PDB file of C-alpha atoms and ligand atoms in Angstrom:
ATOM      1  CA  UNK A   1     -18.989  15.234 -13.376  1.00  0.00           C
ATOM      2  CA  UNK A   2     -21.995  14.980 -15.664  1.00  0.00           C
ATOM      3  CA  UNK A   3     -23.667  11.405 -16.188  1.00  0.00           C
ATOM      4  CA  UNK A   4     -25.190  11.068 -19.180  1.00  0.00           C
ATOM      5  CA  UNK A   5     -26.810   8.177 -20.911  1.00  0.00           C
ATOM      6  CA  UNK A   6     -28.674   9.506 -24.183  1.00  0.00           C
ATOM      7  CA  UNK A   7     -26.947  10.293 -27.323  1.00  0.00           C
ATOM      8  CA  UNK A   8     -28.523  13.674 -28.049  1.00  0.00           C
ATOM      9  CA  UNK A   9     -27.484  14.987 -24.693  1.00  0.00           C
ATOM     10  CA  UNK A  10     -23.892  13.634 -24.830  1.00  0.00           C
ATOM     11  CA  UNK A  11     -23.895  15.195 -28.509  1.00  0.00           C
ATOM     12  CA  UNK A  12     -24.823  18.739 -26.923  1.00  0.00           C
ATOM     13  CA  UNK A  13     -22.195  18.297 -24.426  1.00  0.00           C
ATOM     14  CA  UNK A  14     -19.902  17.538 -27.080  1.00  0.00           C
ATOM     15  CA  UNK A  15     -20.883  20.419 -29.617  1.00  0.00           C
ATOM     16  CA  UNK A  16     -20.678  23.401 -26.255  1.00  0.00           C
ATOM     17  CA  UNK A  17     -17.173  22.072 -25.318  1.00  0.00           C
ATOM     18  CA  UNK A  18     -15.791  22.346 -28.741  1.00  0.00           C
ATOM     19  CA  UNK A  19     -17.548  25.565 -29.307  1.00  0.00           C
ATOM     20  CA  UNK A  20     -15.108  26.527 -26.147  1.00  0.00           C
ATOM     21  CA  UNK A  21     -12.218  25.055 -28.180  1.00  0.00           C
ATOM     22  CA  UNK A  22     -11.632  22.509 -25.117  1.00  0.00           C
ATOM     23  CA  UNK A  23      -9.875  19.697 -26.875  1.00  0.00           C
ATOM     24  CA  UNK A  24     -11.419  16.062 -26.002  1.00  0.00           C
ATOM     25  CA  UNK A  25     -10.115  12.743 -24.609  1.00  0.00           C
ATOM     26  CA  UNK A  26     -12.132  10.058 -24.520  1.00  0.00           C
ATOM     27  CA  UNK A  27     -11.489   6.304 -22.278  1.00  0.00           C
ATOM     28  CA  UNK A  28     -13.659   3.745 -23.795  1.00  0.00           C
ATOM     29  CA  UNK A  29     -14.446   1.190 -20.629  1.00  0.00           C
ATOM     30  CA  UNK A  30     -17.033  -1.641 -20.027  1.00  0.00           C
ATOM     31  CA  UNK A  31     -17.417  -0.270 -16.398  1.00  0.00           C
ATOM     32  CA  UNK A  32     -16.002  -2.371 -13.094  1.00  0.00           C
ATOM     33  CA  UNK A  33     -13.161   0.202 -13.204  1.00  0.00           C
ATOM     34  CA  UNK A  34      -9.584  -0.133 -10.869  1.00  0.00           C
ATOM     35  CA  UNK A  35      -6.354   1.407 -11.388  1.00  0.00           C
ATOM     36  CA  UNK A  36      -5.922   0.078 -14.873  1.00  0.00           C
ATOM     37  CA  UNK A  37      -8.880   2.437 -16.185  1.00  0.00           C
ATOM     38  CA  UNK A  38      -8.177   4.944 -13.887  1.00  0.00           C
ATOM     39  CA  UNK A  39      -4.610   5.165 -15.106  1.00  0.00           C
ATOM     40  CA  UNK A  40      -6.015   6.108 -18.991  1.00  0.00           C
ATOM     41  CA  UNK A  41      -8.036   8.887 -17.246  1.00  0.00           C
ATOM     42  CA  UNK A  42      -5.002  10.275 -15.415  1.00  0.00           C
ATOM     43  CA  UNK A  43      -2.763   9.851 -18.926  1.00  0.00           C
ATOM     44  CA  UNK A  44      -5.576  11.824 -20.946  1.00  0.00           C
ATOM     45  CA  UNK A  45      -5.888  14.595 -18.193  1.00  0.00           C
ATOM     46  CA  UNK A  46      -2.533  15.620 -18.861  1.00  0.00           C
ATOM     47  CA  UNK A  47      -2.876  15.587 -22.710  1.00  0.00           C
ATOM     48  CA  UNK A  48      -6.682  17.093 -23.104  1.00  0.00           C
ATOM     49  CA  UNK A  49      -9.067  19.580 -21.260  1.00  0.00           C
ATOM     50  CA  UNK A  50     -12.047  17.641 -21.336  1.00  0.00           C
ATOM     51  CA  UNK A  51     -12.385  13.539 -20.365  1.00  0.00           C
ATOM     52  CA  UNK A  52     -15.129  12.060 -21.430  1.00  0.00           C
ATOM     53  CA  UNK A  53     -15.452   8.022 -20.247  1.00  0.00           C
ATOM     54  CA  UNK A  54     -17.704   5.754 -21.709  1.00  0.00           C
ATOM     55  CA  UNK A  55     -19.044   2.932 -19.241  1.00  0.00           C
ATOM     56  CA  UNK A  56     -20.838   0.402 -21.809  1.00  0.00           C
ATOM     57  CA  UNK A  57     -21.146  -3.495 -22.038  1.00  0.00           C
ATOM     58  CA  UNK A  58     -21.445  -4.022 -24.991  1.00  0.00           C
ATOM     59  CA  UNK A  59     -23.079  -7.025 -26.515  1.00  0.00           C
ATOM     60  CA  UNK A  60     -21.598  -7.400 -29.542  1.00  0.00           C
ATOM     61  CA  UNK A  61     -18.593  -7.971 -28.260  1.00  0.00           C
ATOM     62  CA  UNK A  62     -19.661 -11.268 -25.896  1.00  0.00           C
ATOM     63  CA  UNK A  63     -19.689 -14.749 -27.935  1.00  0.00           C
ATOM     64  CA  UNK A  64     -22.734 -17.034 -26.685  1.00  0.00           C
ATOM     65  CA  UNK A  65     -20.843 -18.677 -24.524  1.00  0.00           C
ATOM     66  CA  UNK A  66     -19.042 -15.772 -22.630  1.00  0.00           C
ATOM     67  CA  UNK A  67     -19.848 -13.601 -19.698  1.00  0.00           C
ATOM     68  CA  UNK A  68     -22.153 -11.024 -21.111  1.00  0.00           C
ATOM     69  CA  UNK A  69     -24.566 -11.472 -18.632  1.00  0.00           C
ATOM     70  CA  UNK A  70     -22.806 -12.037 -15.615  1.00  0.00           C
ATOM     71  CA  UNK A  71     -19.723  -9.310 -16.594  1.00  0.00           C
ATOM     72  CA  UNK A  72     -19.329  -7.122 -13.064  1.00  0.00           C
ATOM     73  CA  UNK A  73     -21.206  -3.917 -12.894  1.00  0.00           C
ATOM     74  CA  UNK A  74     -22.036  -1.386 -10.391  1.00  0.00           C
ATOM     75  CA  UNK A  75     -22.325   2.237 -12.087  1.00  0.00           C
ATOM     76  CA  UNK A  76     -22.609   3.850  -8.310  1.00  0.00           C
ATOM     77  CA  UNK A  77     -18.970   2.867  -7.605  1.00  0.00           C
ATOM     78  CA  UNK A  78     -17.837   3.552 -11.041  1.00  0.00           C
ATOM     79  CA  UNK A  79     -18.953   7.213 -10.999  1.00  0.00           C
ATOM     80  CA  UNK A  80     -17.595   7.223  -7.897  1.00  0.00           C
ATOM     81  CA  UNK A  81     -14.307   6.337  -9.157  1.00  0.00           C
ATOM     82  CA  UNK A  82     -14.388   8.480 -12.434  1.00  0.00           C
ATOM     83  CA  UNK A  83     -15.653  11.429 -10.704  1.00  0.00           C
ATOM     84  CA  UNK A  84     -12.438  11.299  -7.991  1.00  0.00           C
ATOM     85  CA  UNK A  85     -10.296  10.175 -11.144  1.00  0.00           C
ATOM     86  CA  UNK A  86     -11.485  13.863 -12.573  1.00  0.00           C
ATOM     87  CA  UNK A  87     -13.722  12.469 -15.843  1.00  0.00           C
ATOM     88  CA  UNK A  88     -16.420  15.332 -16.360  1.00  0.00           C
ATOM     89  CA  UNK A  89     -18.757  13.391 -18.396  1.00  0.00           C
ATOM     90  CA  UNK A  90     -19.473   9.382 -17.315  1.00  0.00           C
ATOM     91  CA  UNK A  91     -20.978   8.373 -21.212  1.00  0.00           C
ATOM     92  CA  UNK A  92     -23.352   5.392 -19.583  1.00  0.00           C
ATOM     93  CA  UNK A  93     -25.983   4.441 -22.492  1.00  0.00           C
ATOM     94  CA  UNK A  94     -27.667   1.467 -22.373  1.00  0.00           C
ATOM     95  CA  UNK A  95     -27.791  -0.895 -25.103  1.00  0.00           C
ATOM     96  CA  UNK A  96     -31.021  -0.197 -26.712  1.00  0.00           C
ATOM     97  CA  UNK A  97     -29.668   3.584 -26.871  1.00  0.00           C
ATOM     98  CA  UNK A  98     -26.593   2.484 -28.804  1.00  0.00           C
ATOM     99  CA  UNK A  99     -28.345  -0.788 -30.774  1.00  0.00           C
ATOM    100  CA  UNK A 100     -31.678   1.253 -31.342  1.00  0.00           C
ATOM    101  CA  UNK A 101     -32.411  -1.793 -34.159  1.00  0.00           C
ATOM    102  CA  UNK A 102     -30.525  -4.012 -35.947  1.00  0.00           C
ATOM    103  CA  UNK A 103     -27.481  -2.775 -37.422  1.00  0.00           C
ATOM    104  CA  UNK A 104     -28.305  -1.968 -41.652  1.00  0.00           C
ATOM    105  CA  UNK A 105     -24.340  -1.824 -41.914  1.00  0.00           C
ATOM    106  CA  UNK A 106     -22.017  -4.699 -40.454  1.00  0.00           C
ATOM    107  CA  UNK A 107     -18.269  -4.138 -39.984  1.00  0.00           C
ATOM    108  CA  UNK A 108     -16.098  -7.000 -40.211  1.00  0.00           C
ATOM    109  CA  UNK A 109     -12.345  -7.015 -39.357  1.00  0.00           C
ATOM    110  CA  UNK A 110     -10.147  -8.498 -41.735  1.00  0.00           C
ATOM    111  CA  UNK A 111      -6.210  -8.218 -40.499  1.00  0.00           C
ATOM    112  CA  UNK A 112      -4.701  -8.569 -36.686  1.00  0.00           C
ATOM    113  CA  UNK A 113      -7.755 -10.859 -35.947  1.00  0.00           C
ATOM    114  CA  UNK A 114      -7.013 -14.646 -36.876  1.00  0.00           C
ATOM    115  CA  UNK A 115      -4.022 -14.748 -33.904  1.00  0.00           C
ATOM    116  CA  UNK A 116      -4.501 -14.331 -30.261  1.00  0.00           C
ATOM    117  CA  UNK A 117      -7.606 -13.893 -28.368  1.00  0.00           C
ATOM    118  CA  UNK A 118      -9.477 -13.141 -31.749  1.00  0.00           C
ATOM    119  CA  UNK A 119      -8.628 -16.573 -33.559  1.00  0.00           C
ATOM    120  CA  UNK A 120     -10.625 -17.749 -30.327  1.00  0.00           C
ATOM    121  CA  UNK A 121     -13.379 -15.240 -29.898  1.00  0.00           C
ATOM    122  CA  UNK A 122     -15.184 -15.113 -33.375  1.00  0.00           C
ATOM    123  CA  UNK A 123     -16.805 -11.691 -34.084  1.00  0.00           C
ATOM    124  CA  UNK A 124     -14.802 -10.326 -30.809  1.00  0.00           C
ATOM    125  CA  UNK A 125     -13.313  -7.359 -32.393  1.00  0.00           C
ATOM    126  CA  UNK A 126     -16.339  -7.244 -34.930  1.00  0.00           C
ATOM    127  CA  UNK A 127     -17.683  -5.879 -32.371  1.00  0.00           C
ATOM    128  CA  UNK A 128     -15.242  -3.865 -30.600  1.00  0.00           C
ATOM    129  CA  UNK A 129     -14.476  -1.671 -33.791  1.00  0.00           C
ATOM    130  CA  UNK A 130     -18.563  -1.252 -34.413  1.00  0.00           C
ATOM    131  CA  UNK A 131     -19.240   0.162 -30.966  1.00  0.00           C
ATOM    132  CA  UNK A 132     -16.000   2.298 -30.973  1.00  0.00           C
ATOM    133  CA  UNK A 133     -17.067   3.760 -34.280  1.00  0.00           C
ATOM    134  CA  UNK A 134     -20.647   4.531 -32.507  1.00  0.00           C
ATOM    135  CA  UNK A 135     -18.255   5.673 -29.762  1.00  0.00           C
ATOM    136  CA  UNK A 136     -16.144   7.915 -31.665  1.00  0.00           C
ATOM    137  CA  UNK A 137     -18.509   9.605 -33.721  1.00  0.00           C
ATOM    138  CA  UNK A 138     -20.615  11.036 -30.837  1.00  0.00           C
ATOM    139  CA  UNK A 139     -17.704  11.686 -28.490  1.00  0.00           C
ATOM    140  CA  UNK A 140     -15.315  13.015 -31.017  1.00  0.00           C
ATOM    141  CA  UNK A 141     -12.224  12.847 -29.111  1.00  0.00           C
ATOM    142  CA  UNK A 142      -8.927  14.270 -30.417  1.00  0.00           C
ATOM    143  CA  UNK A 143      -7.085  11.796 -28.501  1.00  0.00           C
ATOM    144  CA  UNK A 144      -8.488   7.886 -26.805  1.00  0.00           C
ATOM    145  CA  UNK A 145      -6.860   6.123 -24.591  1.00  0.00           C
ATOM    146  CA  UNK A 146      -6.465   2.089 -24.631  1.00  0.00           C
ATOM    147  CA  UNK A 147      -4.471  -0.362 -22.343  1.00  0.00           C
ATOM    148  CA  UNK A 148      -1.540  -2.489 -23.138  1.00  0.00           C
ATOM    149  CA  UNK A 149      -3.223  -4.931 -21.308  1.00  0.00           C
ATOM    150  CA  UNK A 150      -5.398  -5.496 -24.541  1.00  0.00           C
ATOM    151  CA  UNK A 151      -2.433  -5.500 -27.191  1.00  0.00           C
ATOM    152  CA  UNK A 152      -4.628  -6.849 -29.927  1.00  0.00           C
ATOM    153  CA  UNK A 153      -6.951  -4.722 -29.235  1.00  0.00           C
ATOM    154  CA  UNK A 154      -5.038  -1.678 -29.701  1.00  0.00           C
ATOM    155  CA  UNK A 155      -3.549  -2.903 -32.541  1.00  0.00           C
ATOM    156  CA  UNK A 156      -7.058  -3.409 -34.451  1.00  0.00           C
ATOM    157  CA  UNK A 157      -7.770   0.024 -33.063  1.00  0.00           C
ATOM    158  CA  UNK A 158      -5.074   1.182 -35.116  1.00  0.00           C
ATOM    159  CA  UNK A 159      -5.919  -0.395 -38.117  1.00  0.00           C
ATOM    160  CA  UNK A 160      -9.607   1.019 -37.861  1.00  0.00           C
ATOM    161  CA  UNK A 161      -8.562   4.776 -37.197  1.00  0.00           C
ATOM    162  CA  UNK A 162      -5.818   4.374 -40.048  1.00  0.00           C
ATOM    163  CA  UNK A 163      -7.930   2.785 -42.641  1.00  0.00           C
ATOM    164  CA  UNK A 164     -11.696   5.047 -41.460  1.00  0.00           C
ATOM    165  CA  UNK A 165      -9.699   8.093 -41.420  1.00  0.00           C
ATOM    166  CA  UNK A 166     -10.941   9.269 -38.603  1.00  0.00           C
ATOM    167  CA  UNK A 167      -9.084  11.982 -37.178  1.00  0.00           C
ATOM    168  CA  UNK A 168      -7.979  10.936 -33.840  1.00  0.00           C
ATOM    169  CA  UNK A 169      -4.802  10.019 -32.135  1.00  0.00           C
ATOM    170  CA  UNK A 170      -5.086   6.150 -30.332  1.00  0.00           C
ATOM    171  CA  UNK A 171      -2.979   6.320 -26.988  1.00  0.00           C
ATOM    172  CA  UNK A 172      -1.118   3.020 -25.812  1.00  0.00           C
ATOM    173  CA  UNK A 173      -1.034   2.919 -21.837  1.00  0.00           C
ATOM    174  CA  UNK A 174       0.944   0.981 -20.383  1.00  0.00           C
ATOM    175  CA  UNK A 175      -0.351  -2.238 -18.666  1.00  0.00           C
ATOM    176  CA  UNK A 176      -1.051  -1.495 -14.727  1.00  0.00           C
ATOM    177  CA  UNK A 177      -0.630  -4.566 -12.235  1.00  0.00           C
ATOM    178  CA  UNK A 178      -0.661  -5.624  -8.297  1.00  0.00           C
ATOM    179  CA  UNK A 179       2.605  -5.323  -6.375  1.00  0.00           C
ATOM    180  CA  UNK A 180       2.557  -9.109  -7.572  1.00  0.00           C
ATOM    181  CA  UNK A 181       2.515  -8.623 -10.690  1.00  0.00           C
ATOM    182  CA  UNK A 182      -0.715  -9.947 -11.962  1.00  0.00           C
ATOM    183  CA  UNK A 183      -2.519  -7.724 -14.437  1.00  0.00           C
ATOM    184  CA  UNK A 184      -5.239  -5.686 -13.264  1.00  0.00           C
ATOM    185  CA  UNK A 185      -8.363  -6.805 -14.356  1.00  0.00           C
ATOM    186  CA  UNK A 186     -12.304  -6.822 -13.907  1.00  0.00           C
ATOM    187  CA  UNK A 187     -12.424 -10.517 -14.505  1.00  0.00           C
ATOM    188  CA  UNK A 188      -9.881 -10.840 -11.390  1.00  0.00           C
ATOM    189  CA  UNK A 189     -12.765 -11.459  -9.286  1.00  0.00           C
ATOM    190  CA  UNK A 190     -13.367 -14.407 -10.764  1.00  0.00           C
ATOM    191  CA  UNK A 191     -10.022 -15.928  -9.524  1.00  0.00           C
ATOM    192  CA  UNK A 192     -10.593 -18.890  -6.369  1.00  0.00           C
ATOM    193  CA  UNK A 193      -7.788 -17.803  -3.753  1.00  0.00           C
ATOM    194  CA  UNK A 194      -5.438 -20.894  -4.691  1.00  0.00           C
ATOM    195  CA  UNK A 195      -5.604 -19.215  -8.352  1.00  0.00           C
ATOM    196  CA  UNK A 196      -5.242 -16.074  -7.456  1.00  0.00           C
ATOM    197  CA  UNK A 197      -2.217 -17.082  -5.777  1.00  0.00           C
ATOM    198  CA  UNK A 198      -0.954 -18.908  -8.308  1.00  0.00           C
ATOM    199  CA  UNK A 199      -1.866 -15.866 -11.066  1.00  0.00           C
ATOM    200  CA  UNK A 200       1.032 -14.116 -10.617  1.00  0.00           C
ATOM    201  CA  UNK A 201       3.347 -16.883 -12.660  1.00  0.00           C
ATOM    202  CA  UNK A 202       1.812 -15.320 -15.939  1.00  0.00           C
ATOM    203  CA  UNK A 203       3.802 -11.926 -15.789  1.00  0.00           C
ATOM    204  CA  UNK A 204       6.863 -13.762 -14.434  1.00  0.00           C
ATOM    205  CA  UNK A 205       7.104 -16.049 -17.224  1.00  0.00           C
ATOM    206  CA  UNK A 206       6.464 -13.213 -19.661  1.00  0.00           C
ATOM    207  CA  UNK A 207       9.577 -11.235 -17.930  1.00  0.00           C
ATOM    208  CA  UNK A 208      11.725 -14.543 -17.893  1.00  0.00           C
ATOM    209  CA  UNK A 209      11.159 -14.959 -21.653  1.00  0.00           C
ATOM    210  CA  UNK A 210      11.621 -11.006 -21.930  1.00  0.00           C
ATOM    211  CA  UNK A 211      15.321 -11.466 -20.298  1.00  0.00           C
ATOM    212  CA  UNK A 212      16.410 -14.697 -22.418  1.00  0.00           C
ATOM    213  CA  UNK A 213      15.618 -12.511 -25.489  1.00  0.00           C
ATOM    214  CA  UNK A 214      17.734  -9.655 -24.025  1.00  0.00           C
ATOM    215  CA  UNK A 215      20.532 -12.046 -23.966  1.00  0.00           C
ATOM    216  CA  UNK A 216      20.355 -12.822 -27.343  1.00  0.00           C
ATOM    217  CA  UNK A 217      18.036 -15.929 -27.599  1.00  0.00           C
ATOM    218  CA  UNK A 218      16.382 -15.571 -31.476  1.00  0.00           C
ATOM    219  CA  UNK A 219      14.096 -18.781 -31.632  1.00  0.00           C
ATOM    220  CA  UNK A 220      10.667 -17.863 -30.903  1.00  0.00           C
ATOM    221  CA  UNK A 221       9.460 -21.914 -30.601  1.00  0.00           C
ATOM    222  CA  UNK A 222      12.558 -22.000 -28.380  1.00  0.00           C
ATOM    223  CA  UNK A 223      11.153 -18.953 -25.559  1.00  0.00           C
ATOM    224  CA  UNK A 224       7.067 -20.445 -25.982  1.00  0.00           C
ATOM    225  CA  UNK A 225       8.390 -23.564 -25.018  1.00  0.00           C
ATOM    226  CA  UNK A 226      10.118 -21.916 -21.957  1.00  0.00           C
ATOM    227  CA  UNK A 227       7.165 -20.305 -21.128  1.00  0.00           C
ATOM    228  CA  UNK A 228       5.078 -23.459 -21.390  1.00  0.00           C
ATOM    229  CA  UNK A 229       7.418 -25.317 -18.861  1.00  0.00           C
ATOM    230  CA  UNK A 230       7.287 -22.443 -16.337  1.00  0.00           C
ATOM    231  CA  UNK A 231       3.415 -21.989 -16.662  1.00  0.00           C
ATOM    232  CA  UNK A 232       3.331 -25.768 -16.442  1.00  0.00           C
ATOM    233  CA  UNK A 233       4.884 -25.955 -12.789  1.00  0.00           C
ATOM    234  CA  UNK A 234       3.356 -23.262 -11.623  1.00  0.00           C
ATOM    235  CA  UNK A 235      -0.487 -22.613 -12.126  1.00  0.00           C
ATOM    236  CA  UNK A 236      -3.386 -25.511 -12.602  1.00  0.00           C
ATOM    237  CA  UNK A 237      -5.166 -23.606 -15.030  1.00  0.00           C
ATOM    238  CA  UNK A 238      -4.866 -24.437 -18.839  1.00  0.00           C
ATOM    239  CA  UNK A 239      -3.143 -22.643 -20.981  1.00  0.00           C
ATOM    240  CA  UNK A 240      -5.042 -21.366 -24.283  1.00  0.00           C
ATOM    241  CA  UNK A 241      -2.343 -19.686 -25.755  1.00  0.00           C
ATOM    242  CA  UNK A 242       1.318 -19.036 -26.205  1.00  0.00           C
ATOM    243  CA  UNK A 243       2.609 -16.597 -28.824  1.00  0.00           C
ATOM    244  CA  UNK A 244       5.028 -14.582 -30.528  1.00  0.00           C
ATOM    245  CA  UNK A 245       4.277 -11.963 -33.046  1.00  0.00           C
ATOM    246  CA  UNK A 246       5.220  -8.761 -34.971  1.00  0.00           C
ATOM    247  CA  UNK A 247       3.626  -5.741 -33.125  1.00  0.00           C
ATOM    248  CA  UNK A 248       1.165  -3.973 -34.213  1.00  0.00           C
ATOM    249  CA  UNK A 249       0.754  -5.885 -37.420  1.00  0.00           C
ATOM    250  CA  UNK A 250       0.478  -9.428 -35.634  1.00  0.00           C
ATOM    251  CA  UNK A 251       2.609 -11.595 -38.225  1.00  0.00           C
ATOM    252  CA  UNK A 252       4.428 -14.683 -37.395  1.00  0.00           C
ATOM    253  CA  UNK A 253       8.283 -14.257 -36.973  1.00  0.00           C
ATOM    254  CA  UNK A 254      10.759 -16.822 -37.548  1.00  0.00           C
ATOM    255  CA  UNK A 255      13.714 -14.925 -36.012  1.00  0.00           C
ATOM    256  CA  UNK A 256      12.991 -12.448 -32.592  1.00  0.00           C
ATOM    257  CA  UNK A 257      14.014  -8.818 -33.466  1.00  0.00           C
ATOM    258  CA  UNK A 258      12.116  -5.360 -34.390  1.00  0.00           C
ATOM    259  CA  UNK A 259       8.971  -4.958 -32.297  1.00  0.00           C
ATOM    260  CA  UNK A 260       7.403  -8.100 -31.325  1.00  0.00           C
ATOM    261  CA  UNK A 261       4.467  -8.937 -28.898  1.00  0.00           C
ATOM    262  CA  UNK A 262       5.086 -12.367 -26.692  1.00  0.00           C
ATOM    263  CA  UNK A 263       1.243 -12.743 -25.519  1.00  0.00           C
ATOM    264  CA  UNK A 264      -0.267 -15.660 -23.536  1.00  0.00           C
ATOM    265  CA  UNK A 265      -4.008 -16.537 -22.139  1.00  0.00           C
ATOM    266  CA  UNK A 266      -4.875 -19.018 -19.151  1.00  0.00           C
ATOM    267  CA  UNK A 267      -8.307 -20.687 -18.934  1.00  0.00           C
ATOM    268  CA  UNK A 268      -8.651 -20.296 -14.650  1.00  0.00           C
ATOM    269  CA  UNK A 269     -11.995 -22.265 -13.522  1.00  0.00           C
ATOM    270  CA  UNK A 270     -14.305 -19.138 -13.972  1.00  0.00           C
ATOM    271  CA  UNK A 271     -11.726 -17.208 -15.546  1.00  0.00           C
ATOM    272  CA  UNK A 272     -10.049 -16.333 -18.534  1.00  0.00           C
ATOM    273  CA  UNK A 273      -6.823 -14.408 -17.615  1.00  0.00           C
ATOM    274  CA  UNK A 274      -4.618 -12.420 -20.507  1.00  0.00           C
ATOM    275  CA  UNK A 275      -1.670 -10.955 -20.236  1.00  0.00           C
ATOM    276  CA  UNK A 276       1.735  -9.858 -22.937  1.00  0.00           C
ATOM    277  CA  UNK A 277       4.724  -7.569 -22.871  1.00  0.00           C
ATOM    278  CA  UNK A 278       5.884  -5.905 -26.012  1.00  0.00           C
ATOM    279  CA  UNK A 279       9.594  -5.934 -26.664  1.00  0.00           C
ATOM    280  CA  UNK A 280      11.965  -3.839 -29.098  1.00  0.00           C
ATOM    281  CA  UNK A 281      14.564  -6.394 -29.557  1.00  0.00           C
TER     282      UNK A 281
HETATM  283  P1  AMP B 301     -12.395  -2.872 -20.297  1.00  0.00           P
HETATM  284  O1  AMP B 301     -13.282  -2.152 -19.339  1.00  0.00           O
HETATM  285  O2  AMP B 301     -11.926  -4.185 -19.823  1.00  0.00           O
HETATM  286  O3  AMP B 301     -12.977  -2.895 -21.694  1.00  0.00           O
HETATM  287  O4  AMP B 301     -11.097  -1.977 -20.409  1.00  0.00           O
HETATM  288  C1  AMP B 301     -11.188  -0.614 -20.777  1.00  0.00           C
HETATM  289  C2  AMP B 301      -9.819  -0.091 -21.066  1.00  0.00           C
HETATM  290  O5  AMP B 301      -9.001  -0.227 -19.905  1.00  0.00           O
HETATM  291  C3  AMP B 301      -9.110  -0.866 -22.191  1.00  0.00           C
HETATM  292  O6  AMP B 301      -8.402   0.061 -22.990  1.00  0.00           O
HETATM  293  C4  AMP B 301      -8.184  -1.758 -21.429  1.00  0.00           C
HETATM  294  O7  AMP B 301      -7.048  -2.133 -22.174  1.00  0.00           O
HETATM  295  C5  AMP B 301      -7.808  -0.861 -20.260  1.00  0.00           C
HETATM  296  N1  AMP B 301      -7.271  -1.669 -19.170  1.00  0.00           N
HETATM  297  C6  AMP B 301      -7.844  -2.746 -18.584  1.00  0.00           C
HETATM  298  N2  AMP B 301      -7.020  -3.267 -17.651  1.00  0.00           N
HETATM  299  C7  AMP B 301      -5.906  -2.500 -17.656  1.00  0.00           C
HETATM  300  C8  AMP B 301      -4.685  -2.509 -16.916  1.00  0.00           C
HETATM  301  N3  AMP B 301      -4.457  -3.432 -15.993  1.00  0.00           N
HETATM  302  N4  AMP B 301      -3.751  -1.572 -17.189  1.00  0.00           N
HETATM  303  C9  AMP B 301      -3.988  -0.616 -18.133  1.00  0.00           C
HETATM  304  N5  AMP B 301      -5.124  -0.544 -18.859  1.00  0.00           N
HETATM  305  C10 AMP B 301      -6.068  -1.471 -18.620  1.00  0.00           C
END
């Protein structure tokens, strides 16, 4: 495995392996990686012949007030991890490689961004999509690979590949978790021990609400409030968020069916802890 923080170098890398007519799959990552990461990598080894990761906190995406700063990193263990995993080239720029000055062009999403974890986080996904189009025009994957974990996410992916034209695929893996349940997740750590304990309640009230809709429950107020009175008796953090929404488009439903996204976010102490399942109902 090749590490390789400048953009010209990664750009030669890119150029020889396509000159080979090795096709290209890129997993976009902030670094801190566990299974959840590791489980894009193993989903784009079998679909490409090259896997390029990127390892990149990126400071666009932080709001003033969030963990920019303090987000977990350690690049030895992570290359460690991607290199076992079988990535051959760990993308690891810093930020005055990929900010060089300040931006002459701003990108702005516009739809799939006013629900969720964007209605909270302004400029979020602002700058999600304006590092992934860095991202995607040096690595120039055929195929990328993004977690369920981070529904909205993926689904403003989607929008920006659809509407940019740019010609790659966007990969939904599915969400990995402990034998608990709880979602794997770099801001984990954050969790005290009677939190962590009490974490797993997120993905069982997600699956409770998941089963009352499989036996014909239609009232989306009717499963939130369900949820709410589970989470309420069983964790001490606060919840942020309860919701039910068309997926990958977002919109509000009035009646459960089609492809809908019930989604949820706790505030912990020192942790903000997200988690959804997506149902075909
Ligand atoms: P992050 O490093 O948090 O930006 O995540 C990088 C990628 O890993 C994103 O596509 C995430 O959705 C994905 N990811 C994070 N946690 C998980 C998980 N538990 N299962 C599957 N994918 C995940």
């Amino acid at each position: 495995m090749k590490i390789i923080q400048n953009i010209k170098e990664m750009q030669q890398e890119i150029r020889y392996s396509k000159s080979l007519g090795k096709s290209i799959g890129f997993v976009p990552t902030m670094g801190a990686l566990h299974e959840g990461h590791l489980s894009l990598v193993k989903e784009a080894q079998r679909e490409n012949d090259i896997i390029v990761m990127s390892v990149f906190v990126n400071p666009l995406q932080f709001g003033p007030n969030e963990d920019f700063e303090c987000y977990p990193r350690n690049v030895e263990k992570d290359a460690a991890l991607a290199e076992d995993a079988g990535v051959h080239y760990l993308f690891y720029p810093d930020a005055s490689e990929m900010y060089p000055k300040p931006l002459s062009v701003k990108m702005l999403v516009k739809e799939r961004v006013n629900v969720l974890c964007g209605a909270k986080r302004e400029g979020h996904f602002d700058g999600v999509v304006t590092v992934l189009t860095k991202l995607f025009h040096i690595i120039q994957p055929e195929k990328v690979y993004f977690g369920l974990k981070d529904a909205q996410q993926i689904a403003v992916i989607e929008g920006l590949v659809e509407d940019y034209f740019f010609p790659i695929e966007v990969v939904r893996v599915p969400t990995v978790r402990e034998i608990d349940g709880l979602a794997k997740s770099s801001r984990n750590v954050y969790l005290s021990e009677t939190e962590r304990a009490e974490a797993p309640a997120l993905y069982e009230s997600l699956k409770r609400a998941k089963e009352k809709i499989e036996n014909g429950r239609d009232d989306p107020e009717e499963v939130k409030n369900s949820i709410k009175d589970f989470l309420s008796l069983h964790i001490t953090g606060a919840i942020d968020y309860i919701e039910i929404y068309s997926y990958p488009k977002l919109e509000r439903v009035e009646k459960l069916q089609g492809e809908i996204i019930i989604a949820l976010a706790v505030q912990f102490k020192e942790a903000r802890l997200i988690d959804n399942i997506i149902i075909n109902v």
